[in-house]
Coordinates of N, CA and C in Angstrom, one line a residue:
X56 N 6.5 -8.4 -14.4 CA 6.8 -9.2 -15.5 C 5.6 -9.3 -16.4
X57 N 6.0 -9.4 -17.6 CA 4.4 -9.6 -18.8 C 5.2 -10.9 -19.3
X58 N 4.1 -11.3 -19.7 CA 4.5 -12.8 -20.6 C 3.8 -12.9 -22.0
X59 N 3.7 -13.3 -22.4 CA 3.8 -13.5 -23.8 C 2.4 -13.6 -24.3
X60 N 1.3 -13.5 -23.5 CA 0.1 -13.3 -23.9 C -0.3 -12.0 -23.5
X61 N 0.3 -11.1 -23.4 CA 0.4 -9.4 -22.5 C -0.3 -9.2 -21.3
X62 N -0.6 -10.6 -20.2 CA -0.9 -10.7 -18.7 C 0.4 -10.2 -18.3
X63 N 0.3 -9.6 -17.0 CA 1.0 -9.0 -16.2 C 1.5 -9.9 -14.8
X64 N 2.6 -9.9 -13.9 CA 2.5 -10.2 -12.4 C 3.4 -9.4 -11.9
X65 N 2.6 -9.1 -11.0 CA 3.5 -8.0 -9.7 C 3.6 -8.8 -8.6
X66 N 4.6 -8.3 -7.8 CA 5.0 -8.4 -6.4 C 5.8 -7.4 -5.5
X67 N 5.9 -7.4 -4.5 CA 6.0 -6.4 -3.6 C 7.8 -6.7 -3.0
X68 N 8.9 -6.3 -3.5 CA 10.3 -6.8 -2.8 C 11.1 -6.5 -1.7
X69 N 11.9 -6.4 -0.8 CA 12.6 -5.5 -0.5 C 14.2 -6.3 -0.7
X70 N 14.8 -5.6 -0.4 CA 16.4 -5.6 -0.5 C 17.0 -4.2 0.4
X71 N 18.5 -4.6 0.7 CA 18.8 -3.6 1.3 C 20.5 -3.3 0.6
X72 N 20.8 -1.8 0.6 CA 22.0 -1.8 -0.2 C 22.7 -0.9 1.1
X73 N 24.4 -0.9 1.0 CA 25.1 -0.4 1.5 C 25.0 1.0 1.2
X74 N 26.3 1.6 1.6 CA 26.1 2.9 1.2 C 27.0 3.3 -0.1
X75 N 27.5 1.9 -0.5 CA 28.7 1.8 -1.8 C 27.4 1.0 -3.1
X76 N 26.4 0.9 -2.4 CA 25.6 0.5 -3.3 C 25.7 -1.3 -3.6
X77 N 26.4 -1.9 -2.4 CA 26.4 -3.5 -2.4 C 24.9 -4.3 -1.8
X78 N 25.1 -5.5 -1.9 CA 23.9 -5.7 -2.1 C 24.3 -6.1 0.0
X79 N 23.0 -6.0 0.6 CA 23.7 -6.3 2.1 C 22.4 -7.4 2.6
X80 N 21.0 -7.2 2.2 CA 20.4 -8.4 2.8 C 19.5 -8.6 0.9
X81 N 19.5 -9.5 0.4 CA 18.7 -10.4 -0.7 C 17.2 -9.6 -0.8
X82 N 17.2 -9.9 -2.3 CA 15.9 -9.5 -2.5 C 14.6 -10.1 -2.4
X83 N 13.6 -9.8 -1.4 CA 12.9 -10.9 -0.7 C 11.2 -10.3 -1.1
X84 N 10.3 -11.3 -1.5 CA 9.3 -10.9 -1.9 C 8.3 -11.2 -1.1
X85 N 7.7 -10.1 -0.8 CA 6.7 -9.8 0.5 C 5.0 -10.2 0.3
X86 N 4.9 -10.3 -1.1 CA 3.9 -10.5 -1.3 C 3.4 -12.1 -2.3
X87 N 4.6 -12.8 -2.4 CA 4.1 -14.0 -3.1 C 3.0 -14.2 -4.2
X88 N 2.9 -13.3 -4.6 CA 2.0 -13.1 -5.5 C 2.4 -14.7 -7.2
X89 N 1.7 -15.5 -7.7 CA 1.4 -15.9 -8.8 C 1.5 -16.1 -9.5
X90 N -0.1 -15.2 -9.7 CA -1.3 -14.9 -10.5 C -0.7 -14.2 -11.4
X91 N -1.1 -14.3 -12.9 CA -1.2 -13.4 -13.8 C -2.6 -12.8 -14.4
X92 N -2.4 -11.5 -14.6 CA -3.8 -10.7 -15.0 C -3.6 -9.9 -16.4
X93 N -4.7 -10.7 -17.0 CA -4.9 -9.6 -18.1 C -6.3 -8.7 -18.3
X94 N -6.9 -8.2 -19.0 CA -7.8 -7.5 -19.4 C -8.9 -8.2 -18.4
X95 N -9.3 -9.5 -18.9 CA -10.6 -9.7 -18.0 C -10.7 -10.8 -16.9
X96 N -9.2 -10.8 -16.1 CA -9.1 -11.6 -14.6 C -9.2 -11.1 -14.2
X97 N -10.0 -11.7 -12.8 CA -10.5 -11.3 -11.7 C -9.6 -11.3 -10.3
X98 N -10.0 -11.0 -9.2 CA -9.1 -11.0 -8.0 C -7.6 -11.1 -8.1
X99 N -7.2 -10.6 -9.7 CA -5.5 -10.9 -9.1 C -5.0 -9.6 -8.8
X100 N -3.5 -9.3 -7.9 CA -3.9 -8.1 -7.6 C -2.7 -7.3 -8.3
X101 N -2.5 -6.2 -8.4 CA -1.9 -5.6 -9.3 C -1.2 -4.1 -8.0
X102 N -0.1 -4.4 -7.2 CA 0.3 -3.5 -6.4 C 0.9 -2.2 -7.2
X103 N 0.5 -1.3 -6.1 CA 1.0 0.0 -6.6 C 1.3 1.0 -5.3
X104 N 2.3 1.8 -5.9 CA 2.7 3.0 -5.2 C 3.5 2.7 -3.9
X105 N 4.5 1.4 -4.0 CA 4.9 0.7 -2.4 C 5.8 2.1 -1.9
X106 N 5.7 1.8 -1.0 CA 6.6 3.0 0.1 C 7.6 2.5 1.0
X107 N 8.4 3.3 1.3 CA 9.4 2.4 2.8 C 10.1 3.6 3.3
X108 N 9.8 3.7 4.5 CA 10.9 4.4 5.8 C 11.0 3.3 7.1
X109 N 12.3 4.4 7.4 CA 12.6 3.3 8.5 C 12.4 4.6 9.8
X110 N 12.1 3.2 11.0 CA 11.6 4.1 12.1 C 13.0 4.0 13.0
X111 N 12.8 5.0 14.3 CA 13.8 5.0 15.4 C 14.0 3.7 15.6
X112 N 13.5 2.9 16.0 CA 13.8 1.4 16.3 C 14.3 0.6 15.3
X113 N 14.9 0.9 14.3 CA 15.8 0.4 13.3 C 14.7 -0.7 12.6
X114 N 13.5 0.1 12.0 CA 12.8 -1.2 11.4 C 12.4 -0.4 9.7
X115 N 12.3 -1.3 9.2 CA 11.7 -0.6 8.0 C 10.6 -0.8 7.3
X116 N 9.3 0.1 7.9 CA 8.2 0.0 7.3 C 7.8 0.1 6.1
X117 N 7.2 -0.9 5.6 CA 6.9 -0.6 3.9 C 5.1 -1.0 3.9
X118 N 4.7 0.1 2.7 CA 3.4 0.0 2.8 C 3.4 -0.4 1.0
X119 N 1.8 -0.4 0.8 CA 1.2 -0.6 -0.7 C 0.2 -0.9 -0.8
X120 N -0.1 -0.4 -1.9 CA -1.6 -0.5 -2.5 C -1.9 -1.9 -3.3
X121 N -3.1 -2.3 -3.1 CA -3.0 -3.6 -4.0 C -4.6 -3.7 -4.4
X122 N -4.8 -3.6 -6.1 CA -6.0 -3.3 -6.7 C -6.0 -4.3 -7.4
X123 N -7.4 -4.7 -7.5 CA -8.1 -6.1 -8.0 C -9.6 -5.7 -9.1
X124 N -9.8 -6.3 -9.7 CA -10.6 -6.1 -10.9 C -11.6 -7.6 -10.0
X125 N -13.3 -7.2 -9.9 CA -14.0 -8.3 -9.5 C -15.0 -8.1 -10.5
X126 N -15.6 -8.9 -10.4 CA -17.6 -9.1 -11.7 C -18.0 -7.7 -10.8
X127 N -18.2 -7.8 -9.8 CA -19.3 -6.5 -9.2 C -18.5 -4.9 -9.1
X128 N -17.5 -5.1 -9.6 CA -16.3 -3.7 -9.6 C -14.9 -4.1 -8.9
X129 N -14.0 -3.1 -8.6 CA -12.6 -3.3 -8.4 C -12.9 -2.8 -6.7
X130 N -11.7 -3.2 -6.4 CA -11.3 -3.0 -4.6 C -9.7 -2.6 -4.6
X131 N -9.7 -2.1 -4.2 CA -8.2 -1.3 -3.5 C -7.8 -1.2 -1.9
X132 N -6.9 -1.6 -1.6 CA -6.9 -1.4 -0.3 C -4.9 -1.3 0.3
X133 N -4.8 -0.9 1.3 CA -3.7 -0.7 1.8 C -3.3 -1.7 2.4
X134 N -1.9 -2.0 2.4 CA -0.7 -3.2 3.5 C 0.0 -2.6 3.6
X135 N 1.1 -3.4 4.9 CA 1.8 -2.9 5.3 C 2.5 -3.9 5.8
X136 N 4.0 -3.9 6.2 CA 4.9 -5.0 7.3 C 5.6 -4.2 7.5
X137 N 6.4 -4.9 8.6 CA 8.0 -4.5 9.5 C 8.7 -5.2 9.1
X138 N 10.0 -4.7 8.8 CA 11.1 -5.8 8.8 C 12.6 -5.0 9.7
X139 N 13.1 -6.2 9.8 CA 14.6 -5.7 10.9 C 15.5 -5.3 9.7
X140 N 16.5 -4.9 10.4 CA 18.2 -4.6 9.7 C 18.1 -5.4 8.7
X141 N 18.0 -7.3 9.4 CA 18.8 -7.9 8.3 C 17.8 -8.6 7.5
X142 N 16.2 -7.8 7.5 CA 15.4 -8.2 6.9 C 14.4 -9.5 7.1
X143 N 14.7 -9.5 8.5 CA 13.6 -10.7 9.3 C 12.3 -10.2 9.0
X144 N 11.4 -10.6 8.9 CA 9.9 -10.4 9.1 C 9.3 -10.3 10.9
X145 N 9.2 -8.6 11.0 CA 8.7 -8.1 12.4 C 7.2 -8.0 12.7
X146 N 6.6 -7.9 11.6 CA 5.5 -7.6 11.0 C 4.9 -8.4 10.4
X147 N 4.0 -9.3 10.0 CA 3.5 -10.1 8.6 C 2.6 -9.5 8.2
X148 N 2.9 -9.1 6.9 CA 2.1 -8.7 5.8 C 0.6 -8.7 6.1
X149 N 0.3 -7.4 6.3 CA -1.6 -7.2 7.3 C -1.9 -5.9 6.3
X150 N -3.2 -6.4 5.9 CA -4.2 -5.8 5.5 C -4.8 -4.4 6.3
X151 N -4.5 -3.3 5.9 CA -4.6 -1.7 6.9 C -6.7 -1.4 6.4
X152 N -7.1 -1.8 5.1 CA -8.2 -1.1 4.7 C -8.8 -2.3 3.9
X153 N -10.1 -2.5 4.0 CA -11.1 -3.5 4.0 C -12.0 -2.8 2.8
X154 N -11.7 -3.0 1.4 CA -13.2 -2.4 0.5 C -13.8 -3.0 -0.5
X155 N -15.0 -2.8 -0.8 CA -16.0 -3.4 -1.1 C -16.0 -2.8 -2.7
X156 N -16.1 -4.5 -3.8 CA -16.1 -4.2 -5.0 C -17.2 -3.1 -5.4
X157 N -16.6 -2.4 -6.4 CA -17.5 -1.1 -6.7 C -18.3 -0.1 -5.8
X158 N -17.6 -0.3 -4.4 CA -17.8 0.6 -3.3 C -16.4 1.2 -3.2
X159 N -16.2 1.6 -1.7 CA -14.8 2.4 -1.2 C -13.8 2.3 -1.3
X160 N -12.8 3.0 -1.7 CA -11.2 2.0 -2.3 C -10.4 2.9 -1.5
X161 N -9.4 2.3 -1.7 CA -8.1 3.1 -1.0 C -6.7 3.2 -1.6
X162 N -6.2 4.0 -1.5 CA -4.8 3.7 -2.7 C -3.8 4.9 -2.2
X163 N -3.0 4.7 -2.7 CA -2.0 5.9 -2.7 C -1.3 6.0 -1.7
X164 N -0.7 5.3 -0.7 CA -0.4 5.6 0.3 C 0.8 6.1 0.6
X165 N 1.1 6.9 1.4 CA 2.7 8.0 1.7 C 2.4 7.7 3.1
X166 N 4.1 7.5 3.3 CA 4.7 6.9 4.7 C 5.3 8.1 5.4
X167 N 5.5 8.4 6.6 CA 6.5 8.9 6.9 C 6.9 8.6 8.7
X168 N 8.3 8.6 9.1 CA 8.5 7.8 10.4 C 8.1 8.9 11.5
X169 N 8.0 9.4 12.3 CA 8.0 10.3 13.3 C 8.8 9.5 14.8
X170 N 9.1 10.8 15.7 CA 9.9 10.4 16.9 C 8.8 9.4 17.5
X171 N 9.4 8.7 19.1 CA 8.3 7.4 19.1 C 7.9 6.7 18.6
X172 N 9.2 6.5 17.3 CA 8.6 4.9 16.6 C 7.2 4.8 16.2
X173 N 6.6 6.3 15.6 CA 5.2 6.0 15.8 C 5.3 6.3 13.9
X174 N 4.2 5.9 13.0 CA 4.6 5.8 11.3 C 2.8 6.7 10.9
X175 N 3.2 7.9 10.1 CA 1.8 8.4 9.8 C 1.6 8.0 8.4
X176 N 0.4 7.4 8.0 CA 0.0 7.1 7.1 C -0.8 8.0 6.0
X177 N -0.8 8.4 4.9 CA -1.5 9.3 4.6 C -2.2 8.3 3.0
X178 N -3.3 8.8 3.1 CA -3.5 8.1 1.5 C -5.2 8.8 1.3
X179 N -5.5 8.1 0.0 CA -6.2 8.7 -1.0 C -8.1 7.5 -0.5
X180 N -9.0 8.2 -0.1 CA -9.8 7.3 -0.2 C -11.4 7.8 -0.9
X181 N -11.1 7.0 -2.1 CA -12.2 7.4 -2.8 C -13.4 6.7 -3.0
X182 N -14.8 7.1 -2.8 CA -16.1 6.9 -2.8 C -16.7 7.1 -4.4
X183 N -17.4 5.9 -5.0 CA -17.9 6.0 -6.3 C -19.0 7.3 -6.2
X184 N -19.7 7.5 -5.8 CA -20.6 8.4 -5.5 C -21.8 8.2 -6.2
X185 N -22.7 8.9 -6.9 CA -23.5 8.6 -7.5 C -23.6 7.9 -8.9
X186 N -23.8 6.6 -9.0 CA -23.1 5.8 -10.5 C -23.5 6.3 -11.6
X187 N -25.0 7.0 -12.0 CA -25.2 7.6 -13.1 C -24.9 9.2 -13.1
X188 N -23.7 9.8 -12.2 CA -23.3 11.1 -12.4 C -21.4 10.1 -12.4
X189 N -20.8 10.7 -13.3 CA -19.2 10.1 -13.8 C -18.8 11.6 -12.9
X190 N -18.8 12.5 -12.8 CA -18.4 13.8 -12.0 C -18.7 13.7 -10.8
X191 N -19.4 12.4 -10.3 CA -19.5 12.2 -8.7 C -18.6 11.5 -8.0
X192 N -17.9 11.3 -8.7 CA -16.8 10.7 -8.2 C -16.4 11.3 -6.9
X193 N -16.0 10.9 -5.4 CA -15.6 11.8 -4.8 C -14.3 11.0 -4.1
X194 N -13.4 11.8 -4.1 CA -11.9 11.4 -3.6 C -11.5 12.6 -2.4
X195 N -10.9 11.8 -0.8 CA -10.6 12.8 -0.1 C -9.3 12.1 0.3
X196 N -8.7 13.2 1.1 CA -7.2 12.6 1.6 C -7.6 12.0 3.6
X197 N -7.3 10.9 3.4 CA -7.3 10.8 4.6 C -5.5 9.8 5.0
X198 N -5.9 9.9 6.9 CA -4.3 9.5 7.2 C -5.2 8.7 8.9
X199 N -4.1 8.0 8.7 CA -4.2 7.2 10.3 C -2.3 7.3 11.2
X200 N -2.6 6.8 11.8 CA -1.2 6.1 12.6 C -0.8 4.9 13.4
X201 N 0.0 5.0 12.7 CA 0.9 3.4 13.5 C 1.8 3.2 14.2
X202 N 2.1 2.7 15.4 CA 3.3 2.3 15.6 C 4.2 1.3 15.1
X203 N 5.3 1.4 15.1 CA 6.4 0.6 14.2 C 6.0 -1.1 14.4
X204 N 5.1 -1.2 15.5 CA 4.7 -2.7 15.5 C 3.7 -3.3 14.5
X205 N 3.4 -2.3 14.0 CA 2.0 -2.5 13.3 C 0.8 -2.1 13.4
X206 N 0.9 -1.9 15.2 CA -0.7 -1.2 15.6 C -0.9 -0.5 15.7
X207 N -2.6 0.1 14.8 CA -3.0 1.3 14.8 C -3.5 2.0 16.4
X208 N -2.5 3.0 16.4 CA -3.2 4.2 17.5 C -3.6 5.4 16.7
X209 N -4.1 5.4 16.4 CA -5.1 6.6 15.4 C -5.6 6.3 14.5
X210 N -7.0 6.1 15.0 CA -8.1 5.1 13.5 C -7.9 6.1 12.4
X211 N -8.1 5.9 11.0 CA -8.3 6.8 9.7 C -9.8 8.3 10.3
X212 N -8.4 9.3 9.6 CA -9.4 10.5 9.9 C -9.2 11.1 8.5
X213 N -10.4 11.4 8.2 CA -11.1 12.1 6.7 C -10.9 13.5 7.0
X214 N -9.3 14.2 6.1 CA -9.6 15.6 5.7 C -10.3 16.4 5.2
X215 N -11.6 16.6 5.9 CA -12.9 17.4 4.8 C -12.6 18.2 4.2
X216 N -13.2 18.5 3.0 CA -13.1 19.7 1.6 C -11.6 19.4 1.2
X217 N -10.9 18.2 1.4 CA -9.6 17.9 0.8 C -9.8 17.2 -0.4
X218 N -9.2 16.8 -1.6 CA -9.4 15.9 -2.7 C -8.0 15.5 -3.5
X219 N -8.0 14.6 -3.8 CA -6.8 14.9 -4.6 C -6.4 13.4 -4.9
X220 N -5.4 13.3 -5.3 CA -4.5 11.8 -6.4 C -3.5 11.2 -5.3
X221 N -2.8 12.0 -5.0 CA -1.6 11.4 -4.6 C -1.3 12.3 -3.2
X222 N -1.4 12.0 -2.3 CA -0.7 12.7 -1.1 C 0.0 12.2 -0.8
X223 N 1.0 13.7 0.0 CA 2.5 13.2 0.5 C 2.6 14.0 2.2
X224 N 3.2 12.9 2.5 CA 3.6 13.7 4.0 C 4.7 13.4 4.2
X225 N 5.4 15.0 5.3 CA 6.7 14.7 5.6 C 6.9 15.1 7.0
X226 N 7.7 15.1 7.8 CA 8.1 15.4 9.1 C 8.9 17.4 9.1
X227 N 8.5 17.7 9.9 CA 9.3 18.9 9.5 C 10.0 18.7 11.0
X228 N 11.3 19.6 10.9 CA 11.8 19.8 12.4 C 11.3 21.0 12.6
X229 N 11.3 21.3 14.1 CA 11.4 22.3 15.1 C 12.1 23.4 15.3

């Protein structure tokens, strides 16, 4: 939503539709967000790029990026929750990546379910690099894993000599 002084507010929803396109569980917002941001607020957060699959245990993971503007630089970092069928909360809303204003950010994230209920995460994590080189910028693709509960069994591993904006991952069959 923008309001009338061209500040912005986001929030994170889900809803679930049939297969006729009815509405079957309400539209429920996951992130309770506020805050309005314009040009020069601080900590409000501005989500991006949310994701959702659902795993073998009938749950549906949803992740997102959520970037904040601070005095000492911006932070980006990744969430995530569970929810059931009818849209219970399995999961509460947990912070996946921890970064430091005008240090390490993380964004981008692509979901995908695998057999064993287990959820691979893939995303973008970029390092300012040297502050008086603008070409130092360095971006790599890294991914971790989750189980559908939320817990990580595979800490974040860094694809060396990878770089890029947007990663995507998918399951292939056999």
């Amino acid at each position: 939503r923008r309001d009338s002084d061209q500040k912005i507010n986001q929030n994170v929803y889900f809803a679930v539709l049939d297969s006729s396109g009815n509405l079957v569980v309400e539209p429920t917002n996951l992130t309770h967000n506020d805050l309005w941001r314009g040009q020069d607020d601080f900590d409000v957060p501005v989500f991006i790029a949310p994701r959702i699959v659902a795993s073998q245990d009938d749950r549906f993971i949803l992740a997102w990026g959520d970037e904040r503007n601070h005095p000492q630089g911006s932070t980006a970092d990744l969430f995530m929750t569970a929810l059931g069928m009818s849209g219970n909360v399995l999961v509460p809303v947990d912070a996946l990546t921890t970064s430091v204003a005008g240090e390490t950010r993380y964004s981008t994230p692509s979901i995908v379910a695998f057999p064993g209920n287990l959820i691979l995460m893939a995303y973008v994590v970029q390092n300012p690099g040297d502050p008086d080189n603008p070409l130092d910028d360095l971006s790599t693709t890294a991914y971790l894993v989750l189980d559908s509960n939320g817990s990580l069994i595979k800490n974040q591993v860094l694809i060396n000599g990878s770089s890029g904006s947007t990663p995507d991952s998918t399951l292939l069959s056999n």
